Coordinates of C-alpha atoms in Angstrom, one line a residue:
Chain A
M1 CA -61.5 11.5 -156.4
N2 CA -61.2 8.3 -158.4
G3 CA -63.0 7.7 -161.7
W4 CA -66.0 5.5 -159.9
M5 CA -66.6 8.3 -157.5
I6 CA -66.8 10.9 -160.4
L7 CA -69.2 8.5 -162.4
W8 CA -71.4 8.2 -159.2
T9 CA -71.2 12.2 -158.4
V10 CA -72.7 12.6 -162.0
T11 CA -75.2 10.2 -161.6
L12 CA -76.5 11.6 -158.6
V13 CA -76.4 15.4 -159.9
V14 CA -78.1 14.4 -163.0
G15 CA -80.8 12.2 -161.0
V16 CA -81.7 15.3 -159.0
V17 CA -81.7 18.0 -161.5
G18 CA -83.4 15.8 -164.1
F19 CA -86.1 14.7 -161.5
I20 CA -86.7 18.5 -160.6
G21 CA -87.2 19.1 -164.3
L22 CA -89.5 16.1 -164.8
L23 CA -91.6 17.0 -161.8
L24 CA -92.2 20.5 -163.1
T25 CA -93.0 19.7 -166.8
V26 CA -95.2 16.7 -166.0
S27 CA -97.0 18.3 -163.3
L28 CA -97.8 21.3 -165.3
G29 CA -99.1 19.5 -168.2
A30 CA -100.6 15.9 -166.7
F31 CA -103.6 17.7 -165.0
G32 CA -104.9 19.3 -168.3
E33 CA -104.4 15.7 -170.0
L34 CA -106.3 14.1 -166.9
R35 CA -109.2 16.6 -167.8
L36 CA -109.3 15.3 -171.3
M37 CA -109.0 11.6 -170.5
L38 CA -111.9 12.1 -168.1
E39 CA -114.1 13.8 -170.9
E40 CA -113.4 10.9 -173.1
L41 CA -114.0 8.5 -170.4
R42 CA -117.4 10.4 -169.7
E43 CA -118.5 10.1 -173.4
D44 CA -117.5 6.1 -173.2
T45 CA -119.5 5.6 -170.0
R46 CA -122.6 7.3 -171.4
E47 CA -122.5 5.2 -174.5
S48 CA -122.1 2.1 -172.3
A49 CA -124.9 3.1 -170.3
E50 CA -127.1 3.6 -173.4
H51 CA -126.3 0.2 -174.6
P52 CA -125.9 -2.1 -171.4
E53 CA -126.9 -5.3 -173.4
V54 CA -123.0 -4.9 -175.0
L55 CA -122.0 -5.5 -171.3
D56 CA -123.8 -8.7 -170.9
E57 CA -122.6 -10.0 -174.4
A58 CA -120.5 -13.0 -173.9
T59 CA -117.2 -12.8 -175.7
Chain B
M1 CA -80.1 9.8 -128.5
S2 CA -82.0 6.5 -128.8
L3 CA -82.2 4.1 -131.8
Y4 CA -86.1 4.8 -131.9
D5 CA -86.1 8.5 -131.3
T6 CA -88.2 10.3 -134.0
N7 CA -89.5 13.7 -134.8
F8 CA -92.9 11.9 -135.9
T9 CA -95.7 13.2 -133.7
G10 CA -99.5 13.4 -133.8
W11 CA -99.4 16.2 -136.4
D12 CA -97.7 14.1 -138.8
W13 CA -100.2 11.1 -138.3
G14 CA -102.8 13.7 -139.0
I15 CA -101.2 14.8 -142.4
V16 CA -100.7 11.2 -143.2
G17 CA -104.5 10.5 -142.2
V18 CA -105.9 13.5 -144.4
Y19 CA -103.8 11.9 -147.3
L20 CA -105.2 8.6 -146.8
A21 CA -108.9 9.8 -146.6
A22 CA -108.3 11.6 -149.9
S23 CA -107.5 8.6 -151.6
I24 CA -110.8 6.8 -150.6
V25 CA -112.7 9.8 -152.0
I26 CA -110.7 9.6 -155.3
G27 CA -111.5 5.7 -155.4
L28 CA -115.2 6.4 -154.9
W29 CA -115.2 9.4 -157.5
A30 CA -113.6 7.4 -160.2
N31 CA -116.1 4.6 -160.1
R32 CA -118.3 6.8 -162.1
Y33 CA -115.8 6.5 -165.1
V34 CA -116.0 2.6 -165.3
G35 CA -118.3 2.0 -167.9
N36 CA -116.7 -1.0 -169.5
L37 CA -113.8 -3.5 -169.3
S38 CA -111.4 -1.3 -171.4
N39 CA -112.3 1.7 -169.0
Y40 CA -111.6 -0.5 -166.0
L41 CA -108.3 -2.4 -167.0
L42 CA -107.0 0.5 -169.3
A43 CA -108.6 3.6 -168.5
G44 CA -110.1 3.3 -172.2
R45 CA -106.6 3.7 -173.8
T46 CA -106.9 7.4 -173.3
L47 CA -103.4 8.0 -171.7
R48 CA -101.5 10.9 -173.2
I49 CA -97.5 11.1 -172.8
R50 CA -97.7 13.3 -169.7
L51 CA -100.2 11.5 -167.6
A52 CA -98.6 8.4 -168.8
L53 CA -95.5 9.5 -167.6
A54 CA -96.7 10.2 -164.2
T55 CA -98.7 7.2 -163.8
M56 CA -95.6 5.1 -165.1
T57 CA -93.4 6.9 -162.5
G58 CA -96.1 6.4 -159.8
T59 CA -96.2 2.7 -160.2
E60 CA -92.4 2.2 -160.5
L61 CA -91.3 4.6 -158.1
G62 CA -93.1 2.7 -155.1
L63 CA -92.0 2.5 -151.5
V64 CA -90.8 -0.8 -152.1
T65 CA -88.2 0.7 -154.6
V66 CA -87.4 3.1 -152.3
M67 CA -86.7 0.8 -149.4
Y68 CA -84.6 -1.6 -151.4
S69 CA -82.4 1.2 -153.2
A70 CA -81.9 3.0 -149.6
E71 CA -81.4 -0.4 -148.3
L72 CA -78.7 -1.2 -151.1
G73 CA -77.4 2.4 -150.5
Y74 CA -76.8 1.5 -146.7
L75 CA -75.3 -2.0 -147.6
Q76 CA -73.3 -1.4 -150.4
Q77 CA -73.1 2.5 -150.8
Y78 CA -71.9 4.2 -154.1
A79 CA -71.4 0.8 -155.7
S80 CA -75.0 0.1 -155.7
L81 CA -75.4 3.0 -158.2
Y82 CA -74.8 0.8 -161.0
L83 CA -78.5 -0.3 -161.0
A84 CA -79.6 3.3 -161.8
L85 CA -77.0 3.5 -164.4
Y86 CA -78.3 0.4 -165.8
E87 CA -81.9 1.6 -165.8
A88 CA -81.3 4.8 -167.5
A89 CA -79.1 3.4 -170.4
F90 CA -81.5 0.5 -171.0
L91 CA -84.5 3.0 -171.1
L92 CA -82.5 4.9 -173.4
I93 CA -81.8 2.1 -175.7
I94 CA -85.6 0.9 -175.5
G95 CA -87.0 4.6 -176.1
L96 CA -84.5 5.3 -179.2
S97 CA -85.2 2.2 -180.7
G98 CA -88.7 1.1 -179.8
F99 CA -87.4 -2.4 -179.3
V100 CA -90.3 -4.6 -178.5
V101 CA -92.4 -2.0 -177.0
Y102 CA -93.6 -0.1 -180.4
R103 CA -94.4 -3.6 -181.8
L104 CA -96.3 -4.9 -178.9
R105 CA -98.5 -1.7 -178.8
Q106 CA -99.3 -2.1 -182.3
T107 CA -100.8 -5.5 -181.8
A108 CA -103.5 -3.7 -179.4
V109 CA -103.7 -6.8 -177.1
L110 CA -105.1 -5.8 -173.3
T111 CA -102.4 -8.1 -171.7
I112 CA -99.0 -9.9 -172.7
P113 CA -100.8 -13.4 -172.0
E114 CA -103.3 -12.2 -174.9
Y115 CA -100.3 -11.7 -177.2
Y116 CA -99.5 -15.3 -176.5
E117 CA -102.7 -16.4 -177.7
R118 CA -102.7 -14.4 -181.0
R119 CA -99.0 -15.3 -181.9
Y120 CA -99.0 -19.2 -180.3
S121 CA -102.2 -20.7 -178.8
R122 CA -104.9 -20.5 -176.1
G123 CA -102.7 -22.9 -174.1
V124 CA -99.7 -20.8 -174.1
R125 CA -101.9 -18.2 -173.0
V126 CA -103.1 -19.9 -169.8
V127 CA -99.6 -21.3 -169.1
G128 CA -98.0 -17.7 -169.6
G129 CA -100.7 -16.2 -167.6
S130 CA -100.5 -18.4 -164.5
M131 CA -96.6 -18.2 -164.6
M132 CA -97.3 -14.2 -164.5
V133 CA -99.5 -14.2 -161.9
V134 CA -97.4 -16.8 -159.5
S135 CA -94.3 -14.8 -160.1
G136 CA -96.1 -11.5 -159.7
V137 CA -97.7 -12.5 -156.3
L138 CA -94.2 -14.0 -155.2
N139 CA -92.4 -10.8 -156.4
M140 CA -95.2 -8.7 -154.4
G141 CA -94.7 -11.0 -151.4
L142 CA -92.7 -8.4 -149.2
F143 CA -94.1 -5.1 -150.5
L144 CA -96.4 -4.9 -147.6
K145 CA -93.6 -5.7 -145.1
A146 CA -91.3 -3.1 -146.4
G147 CA -93.9 -0.6 -146.5
A148 CA -94.9 -1.4 -142.9
Q149 CA -91.3 -1.4 -141.8
F150 CA -90.8 2.1 -143.2
L151 CA -94.0 3.3 -141.3
T152 CA -92.9 1.8 -137.9
A153 CA -89.2 2.7 -138.2
I154 CA -90.0 6.3 -139.0
S155 CA -93.0 6.8 -136.6
G156 CA -91.0 5.1 -133.6
L157 CA -93.5 2.3 -133.1
Q158 CA -91.7 -0.7 -131.7
D159 CA -94.4 -3.3 -130.7
P160 CA -94.3 -5.9 -133.9
L161 CA -97.9 -5.9 -133.7
Y162 CA -98.2 -2.6 -135.1
L163 CA -96.1 -3.9 -138.3
K164 CA -99.1 -6.4 -138.8
L165 CA -101.7 -4.0 -138.3
I166 CA -100.3 -1.2 -140.5
M167 CA -99.8 -3.9 -143.3
T168 CA -103.5 -5.0 -142.8
G169 CA -104.8 -1.4 -142.9
L170 CA -102.5 -0.3 -145.9
L171 CA -103.7 -3.0 -147.9
L172 CA -107.4 -2.8 -147.0
L173 CA -107.0 0.9 -148.2
V174 CA -105.6 -0.1 -151.4
L175 CA -108.0 -2.7 -152.0
F176 CA -110.7 -0.5 -151.7
Y177 CA -110.2 2.1 -154.0
T178 CA -108.6 -0.3 -156.7
V179 CA -111.8 -2.2 -156.5
L180 CA -113.7 0.3 -157.1
G181 CA -112.4 2.5 -159.8
G182 CA -109.8 0.0 -161.6
M183 CA -107.2 1.9 -163.9
V184 CA -109.2 5.0 -163.8
S185 CA -108.8 5.5 -160.0
V186 CA -105.2 4.2 -160.3
V187 CA -104.6 7.0 -163.0
I188 CA -105.7 9.7 -160.9
T189 CA -104.2 8.7 -157.5
D190 CA -100.7 8.0 -159.4
L191 CA -100.7 11.6 -160.7
V192 CA -101.7 12.9 -157.2
Q193 CA -99.2 10.4 -155.8
F194 CA -96.4 11.5 -158.3
V195 CA -96.6 14.9 -157.2
V196 CA -96.7 14.2 -153.5
L197 CA -94.0 11.5 -153.7
G198 CA -92.0 13.9 -156.1
I199 CA -91.8 16.6 -153.8
G200 CA -91.3 14.4 -150.7
M201 CA -88.4 13.0 -152.5
L202 CA -86.6 16.2 -153.0
V203 CA -87.2 17.8 -149.4
V204 CA -85.7 14.3 -148.1
T205 CA -82.7 14.7 -150.5
W206 CA -82.1 18.3 -149.2
F207 CA -82.3 17.2 -145.6
V208 CA -79.7 14.3 -146.2
V209 CA -77.3 16.2 -147.8
S210 CA -77.6 19.2 -145.3
H211 CA -77.3 16.9 -142.5
I212 CA -74.4 14.8 -143.4
G213 CA -72.8 17.4 -145.6
F214 CA -70.8 16.8 -148.8
D215 CA -67.7 16.1 -146.5
G216 CA -69.4 13.3 -144.9
L217 CA -70.6 11.9 -147.9
Q218 CA -67.0 11.8 -149.0
D219 CA -66.0 10.5 -145.9
V220 CA -68.0 7.3 -146.5
V221 CA -65.3 6.4 -148.9
T222 CA -62.3 8.0 -147.3
V223 CA -62.7 7.4 -143.8
H224 CA -65.4 4.8 -143.4
D225 CA -63.9 2.4 -146.4
G226 CA -67.3 2.5 -148.3
Y227 CA -68.0 0.5 -151.4
V228 CA -67.3 2.2 -154.6
D229 CA -66.3 -0.4 -157.3
P230 CA -69.2 -2.6 -158.1
T231 CA -66.9 -4.7 -160.5
S232 CA -65.1 -5.9 -157.2
A233 CA -66.8 -8.9 -155.5
V234 CA -65.6 -8.0 -152.1
N235 CA -67.7 -5.4 -150.2
P236 CA -65.1 -3.4 -148.0
T237 CA -67.7 -3.0 -145.1
N238 CA -68.5 -6.4 -145.0
P239 CA -65.5 -8.6 -146.6
N240 CA -66.0 -11.9 -144.8
V241 CA -69.6 -12.5 -146.6
P242 CA -69.5 -13.2 -150.2
A243 CA -73.2 -12.3 -150.7
A244 CA -72.5 -8.7 -149.5
G245 CA -70.4 -8.0 -152.5
I246 CA -71.4 -7.2 -156.2
G247 CA -68.7 -8.2 -158.8
G248 CA -69.0 -9.0 -162.7
G249 CA -71.3 -12.1 -162.3
K250 CA -74.0 -10.6 -160.3
M251 CA -73.7 -7.4 -162.8
V252 CA -74.4 -9.4 -165.9
Q253 CA -77.2 -11.2 -163.8
M254 CA -79.0 -7.6 -162.9
A255 CA -78.4 -6.4 -166.8
V256 CA -80.2 -9.3 -168.1
V257 CA -83.1 -9.1 -165.4
L258 CA -83.5 -5.5 -165.6
F259 CA -83.5 -5.2 -169.3
T260 CA -86.0 -7.7 -169.4
A261 CA -88.0 -6.2 -166.8
L262 CA -87.9 -2.6 -168.2
M263 CA -89.4 -4.0 -171.3
L264 CA -92.0 -6.6 -170.3
W265 CA -92.7 -6.4 -166.7
P266 CA -96.4 -6.7 -166.6
A267 CA -97.2 -3.5 -164.6
G268 CA -95.2 -1.4 -167.1
A269 CA -96.3 -3.3 -169.9
S270 CA -99.9 -2.3 -168.9
R271 CA -98.8 1.4 -169.5
T272 CA -97.2 0.6 -172.8
L273 CA -100.6 -0.9 -173.9
A274 CA -102.7 1.9 -172.1
V275 CA -101.3 4.7 -174.1
K276 CA -102.9 6.0 -177.3
S277 CA -100.5 4.9 -179.9
S278 CA -97.3 3.0 -180.4
E279 CA -95.4 6.5 -180.9
V280 CA -96.5 7.5 -177.4
A281 CA -95.4 3.9 -176.0
Q282 CA -92.1 4.6 -177.3
Q283 CA -91.8 8.1 -176.3
L284 CA -92.6 7.0 -172.7
Y285 CA -89.8 4.7 -172.3
L286 CA -87.5 7.5 -173.7
Y287 CA -88.7 10.1 -171.0
S288 CA -89.0 7.7 -168.4
T289 CA -85.0 7.7 -168.4
I290 CA -84.7 10.5 -165.8
P291 CA -87.5 9.2 -163.2
F292 CA -86.2 5.8 -163.4
L293 CA -82.5 7.1 -162.9
A294 CA -84.1 9.0 -160.0
R295 CA -86.1 6.3 -158.5
R296 CA -82.9 4.5 -157.8
A297 CA -80.3 7.1 -157.3
L298 CA -82.0 9.3 -154.6
P299 CA -83.3 6.5 -152.3
V300 CA -79.4 5.0 -152.6
L301 CA -78.2 8.8 -151.7
W302 CA -80.5 8.5 -148.5
G303 CA -78.9 5.1 -147.6
I304 CA -75.4 6.4 -148.0
G305 CA -76.4 9.2 -145.5
A306 CA -77.9 6.5 -143.3
F307 CA -74.7 4.6 -143.5
A308 CA -72.7 7.7 -142.9
F309 CA -74.8 8.8 -139.8
F310 CA -74.6 5.5 -138.0
R311 CA -70.9 5.6 -138.5
M312 CA -70.7 9.1 -137.0
N313 CA -72.8 7.8 -134.0
P314 CA -71.3 4.7 -133.1
E315 CA -73.6 4.0 -129.9
L316 CA -76.5 4.1 -132.1
L317 CA -74.8 1.9 -134.8
N318 CA -74.2 -0.6 -132.0
A319 CA -77.8 -0.4 -130.8
F320 CA -79.1 -0.9 -134.6
Q321 CA -76.9 -4.0 -135.2
N322 CA -77.9 -5.5 -131.9
E323 CA -81.6 -5.0 -133.1
V324 CA -80.8 -6.6 -136.5
A325 CA -79.1 -9.5 -134.7
A326 CA -82.0 -10.0 -132.6
S327 CA -84.6 -9.7 -135.1
A328 CA -82.6 -12.4 -137.2
N329 CA -82.8 -14.7 -134.2
G330 CA -86.7 -14.4 -134.0
G331 CA -86.6 -11.9 -131.2
G332 CA -86.2 -7.8 -131.4
T333 CA -88.6 -5.5 -133.0
G334 CA -88.7 -6.8 -136.6
V335 CA -85.7 -4.4 -137.3
S336 CA -83.5 -5.0 -140.3
S337 CA -81.1 -3.3 -142.8
L338 CA -84.2 -2.0 -144.4
S339 CA -85.0 0.0 -141.1
A340 CA -81.6 1.9 -141.4
T341 CA -82.8 4.7 -143.6
P342 CA -86.2 5.4 -142.0
L343 CA -84.7 5.4 -138.8
F344 CA -82.1 7.8 -139.8
L345 CA -84.7 10.1 -141.6
A346 CA -86.8 10.0 -138.3
K347 CA -84.0 11.9 -136.5
I348 CA -83.2 14.5 -139.1
I349 CA -86.5 15.7 -140.8
P350 CA -88.5 18.0 -138.5
T351 CA -92.1 17.5 -137.3
G352 CA -94.6 18.4 -139.8
I353 CA -92.2 18.0 -142.8
L354 CA -91.8 14.5 -141.8
G355 CA -95.6 13.9 -142.1
L356 CA -95.6 15.0 -145.5
V357 CA -92.7 13.2 -146.4
T358 CA -94.3 10.0 -144.8
A359 CA -97.4 11.0 -146.8
G360 CA -95.3 10.9 -149.7
M361 CA -94.0 7.4 -149.1
V362 CA -97.2 6.3 -148.6
A363 CA -98.2 7.5 -151.7
A364 CA -95.2 5.4 -153.2
F365 CA -96.8 2.3 -151.5
M366 CA -100.1 2.8 -152.8
S367 CA -99.4 3.7 -156.3
T368 CA -97.5 0.7 -156.8
H369 CA -99.8 -1.8 -155.0
D370 CA -102.7 -0.6 -156.8
S371 CA -101.2 -0.9 -160.5
Y372 CA -99.8 -4.4 -159.5
L373 CA -103.1 -5.6 -157.9
L374 CA -104.9 -4.4 -160.9
C375 CA -102.4 -6.0 -163.3
W376 CA -102.3 -9.5 -161.9
S377 CA -105.9 -9.5 -161.5
G378 CA -106.5 -8.8 -164.9
V379 CA -104.5 -11.3 -166.1
V380 CA -106.2 -13.8 -164.0
T381 CA -109.4 -12.9 -165.6
Q382 CA -108.7 -12.3 -169.2
D383 CA -106.0 -14.9 -169.4
I384 CA -106.9 -17.7 -167.2
V385 CA -110.5 -17.6 -166.2
A386 CA -111.8 -16.4 -169.5
P387 CA -110.2 -18.8 -171.7
L388 CA -110.9 -21.7 -169.4
F389 CA -114.4 -20.9 -168.3
G390 CA -115.6 -18.4 -171.1
P391 CA -117.2 -16.9 -172.8
L392 CA -117.7 -14.2 -170.3
S393 CA -119.6 -10.9 -170.5
Q394 CA -117.8 -7.5 -169.6
R395 CA -119.6 -7.2 -166.6
Q396 CA -118.5 -10.8 -165.6
R397 CA -115.0 -9.7 -166.3
I398 CA -115.0 -7.0 -164.3
L399 CA -116.7 -8.9 -161.4
S400 CA -113.8 -11.7 -161.6
T401 CA -111.1 -8.8 -161.7
R402 CA -112.6 -7.4 -158.4
I403 CA -112.8 -10.7 -156.9
S404 CA -109.0 -11.6 -158.0
I405 CA -107.9 -8.1 -156.5
V406 CA -109.2 -9.1 -153.0
V407 CA -108.1 -12.9 -153.2
I408 CA -104.6 -11.9 -154.3
G409 CA -104.6 -8.9 -151.5
A410 CA -105.1 -11.8 -149.0
M411 CA -102.4 -13.8 -150.4
L412 CA -100.2 -11.1 -150.2
L413 CA -100.9 -10.3 -146.4
V414 CA -100.4 -14.0 -145.6
W415 CA -97.1 -14.1 -147.5
G416 CA -95.9 -10.9 -145.9
L417 CA -96.7 -11.9 -142.5
W418 CA -95.0 -15.2 -142.3
Y419 CA -92.1 -15.1 -144.9
E420 CA -88.7 -14.0 -144.0
T421 CA -86.0 -13.4 -146.5
K422 CA -82.3 -14.0 -145.6
A423 CA -81.2 -11.9 -149.0
N424 CA -81.6 -8.3 -149.6
L425 CA -84.8 -7.1 -150.8
W426 CA -83.8 -6.5 -154.3
E427 CA -82.2 -9.8 -154.7
Y428 CA -85.5 -11.4 -153.5
M429 CA -87.4 -9.5 -156.1
A430 CA -85.0 -10.0 -158.9
T431 CA -85.1 -13.7 -158.1
T432 CA -88.8 -14.2 -158.0
G433 CA -89.3 -12.3 -161.0
T434 CA -86.9 -14.3 -163.2
V435 CA -89.5 -17.0 -162.9
Y436 CA -91.7 -14.8 -165.1
L437 CA -89.1 -12.9 -167.0
A438 CA -87.1 -15.9 -168.4
G439 CA -89.9 -17.3 -170.1
V440 CA -91.5 -14.1 -171.4
L441 CA -88.3 -12.6 -173.0
P442 CA -87.8 -15.3 -175.9
V443 CA -91.4 -15.9 -176.1
V444 CA -92.5 -12.2 -176.8
V445 CA -89.1 -11.2 -178.4
G446 CA -89.3 -14.2 -180.8
G447 CA -92.8 -13.8 -181.3
L448 CA -92.3 -10.2 -182.5
Y449 CA -89.1 -10.6 -184.5
W450 CA -88.6 -14.3 -185.4
K451 CA -90.9 -16.1 -188.1
R452 CA -89.9 -19.4 -187.1
S453 CA -91.0 -18.9 -183.4
A454 CA -93.3 -21.9 -182.5
T455 CA -95.8 -23.1 -179.8
A456 CA -94.0 -25.8 -178.6
G457 CA -91.0 -23.7 -178.1
A458 CA -93.1 -21.0 -176.2
Y459 CA -94.4 -23.7 -173.8
V460 CA -90.5 -24.9 -172.9
A461 CA -89.6 -21.2 -172.7
L462 CA -92.2 -20.6 -170.1
L463 CA -92.1 -23.7 -168.0
G464 CA -88.4 -23.2 -168.1
G465 CA -88.8 -20.0 -165.9
V466 CA -89.9 -22.3 -163.0
T467 CA -86.0 -23.4 -162.8
G468 CA -85.9 -19.6 -161.5
V469 CA -87.3 -21.0 -158.1
L470 CA -83.8 -22.7 -157.5
A471 CA -82.4 -19.4 -157.5
M472 CA -83.9 -18.7 -154.2
G473 CA -82.1 -18.7 -151.0
P474 CA -83.3 -22.0 -149.5
A475 CA -82.9 -23.9 -152.7
V476 CA -79.2 -22.6 -153.4
N477 CA -78.5 -23.7 -149.6
W478 CA -79.8 -27.1 -150.3
M479 CA -77.6 -27.3 -153.5
N480 CA -74.6 -26.2 -151.9
L481 CA -74.9 -28.7 -148.9
K482 CA -75.5 -31.5 -151.7
L483 CA -72.3 -30.4 -153.5
K484 CA -70.5 -30.4 -150.2
S485 CA -71.7 -33.8 -149.4
V486 CA -70.2 -35.2 -152.6
Q487 CA -67.1 -33.2 -152.1
V488 CA -67.4 -31.0 -155.0
S489 CA -65.8 -27.5 -154.0
F490 CA -67.9 -25.2 -156.3
H491 CA -70.2 -22.9 -154.6
I492 CA -73.3 -22.0 -156.2
E493 CA -74.3 -18.3 -156.2
N494 CA -78.0 -17.0 -156.7
W495 CA -77.1 -15.2 -159.7
H496 CA -75.6 -18.5 -161.2
M497 CA -79.3 -19.8 -161.1
V498 CA -80.7 -16.8 -162.4
L499 CA -78.7 -16.9 -165.4
A500 CA -79.0 -20.4 -165.9
T501 CA -82.8 -20.1 -166.0
F502 CA -82.6 -17.4 -168.7
A503 CA -80.1 -19.7 -170.5
I504 CA -82.4 -22.5 -170.3
S505 CA -85.7 -20.9 -171.5
S506 CA -84.2 -18.7 -174.3
L507 CA -82.1 -21.9 -175.6
G508 CA -85.2 -24.4 -175.2
F509 CA -87.4 -21.8 -177.1
V510 CA -85.0 -21.7 -180.0
V511 CA -84.1 -25.4 -180.3
V512 CA -87.7 -26.8 -179.6
S513 CA -89.1 -23.9 -182.1
L514 CA -86.8 -25.5 -185.0
L515 CA -87.5 -29.0 -183.9
F516 CA -91.4 -28.5 -183.5
P517 CA -92.3 -25.7 -186.2
Q518 CA -95.7 -24.4 -186.3
Q519 CA -98.1 -26.1 -188.2
T520 CA -100.5 -23.4 -188.7
K521 CA -99.9 -19.6 -189.4
P522 CA -100.2 -17.5 -186.2
S523 CA -103.6 -15.8 -186.4
S524 CA -104.1 -12.4 -186.7
H525 CA -107.9 -11.9 -185.8
Q526 CA -109.2 -10.8 -182.4
P527 CA -109.0 -14.4 -180.5
K528 CA -111.9 -15.7 -178.6
G529 CA -112.0 -14.8 -175.1
T530 CA -110.8 -11.2 -175.7
T531 CA -112.4 -8.0 -175.7

């Protein structure tokens, strides 16, 4: 196996193993973060609904 | 076994259908969280690191990425992996240094052209926004076709009419939930798509390696004389076609294009601008190293598997090459080198699992389209319509963005239906992207790091990017014919023109900024016409 093939094999292995790790890490935490995001957006949307005139202010 | 044999059945269509229906429900549901313009365009800037990573990956790991990477794997085998290494290395550099992304997030702008107005002038914003949209829509032009080619190849549909119907159907679906829920629905669907696509990619990789085997993957080099060394400009599987090779010049071109695109491609930059802080923006790039490596490396591996599979089955290889030739001459079923990998996967992945994998790929298709449509439409509203016809209320801006999404969608459909590219898909995308990237690089980097950056220089740099259209196939062919007619032996390649475009924009920016310095200090206040 020449140098290029060693490099490409390492690239493929790191890509696959790293992607498995990332998929697990992100999937486990991202749904909690989504819940927090939606809570913040709900609050923001409620404020916008209470002051609809802001949405019609031209800027 | 025939070329169009597939394990895709009614069960698999059912699985894909359920997934598509779920996306519509998410779009409808997300609409309730759109209270103002910031919610619609940037999900209220509420993204934390894991969610940002999921949506960044969902956006940048699109079906089009899978298709062009797999195509490169099929055409250039292992040598094409240099692009995966480039991306990982560049993201690591940006993530560790915070170069550009940290300072850009600090400005708290909604879009890159908004930064142009803050640093230079309103005119630069309008010109820069227009260049961005033209380049972006051209760049997206073949996404639909690539997605439809995947679906037709994997499901065994041979009538070219299906290609058009599938393109239209997929586009309408994405338009529906993006128009309704904006960035909120994009983030939610991106997360679901990240999980579905991620699992799908690993499953496909497993089946490819199981079917071909490590020996088969090794045979690509030892038996079939596959392409391994990207610094060599000659592709051993296609030695008589110069464009089939890579070589040093093309590697330099790709380094410049990729480094710029990773920092400043608008869809990615919109994630930088949507995160909670500059620190999260920098982290996002650092942690994106792995998914960006994987988004190239895994599909390339599938393409290499397809190369090995067709070499192991010479009768299928003949049938495939005949179909590609017929399609290139206007006949056939629309098959191209893009179809090699899906045709291969359709034969090795079992029924049921093939439906899940296809749902993952459809997820990849949608997660890129929704973000890109929202991104370009946001730029149309914020950076072209509002500065020219404003002031506009938030309600008017949301309406303008929604109309732009539909108009751009219609343009994509028309472009995707009639434009045929002779280059491979990745080269088409790198070339069209250059129109925008060559200008944005000096204008943003100079604006952030060089005090003498001036408005006149910014105009020259942005307009210099137009030179990038000369890198497209028909223009390069025309110039070569002209050179030949005047007996000049030099042969222009696409990458010459791409690098020339970057050089023209950057040099033009520096020289003109020095010749025509900024008369007034750049404004630091919130510019008119922005929110």
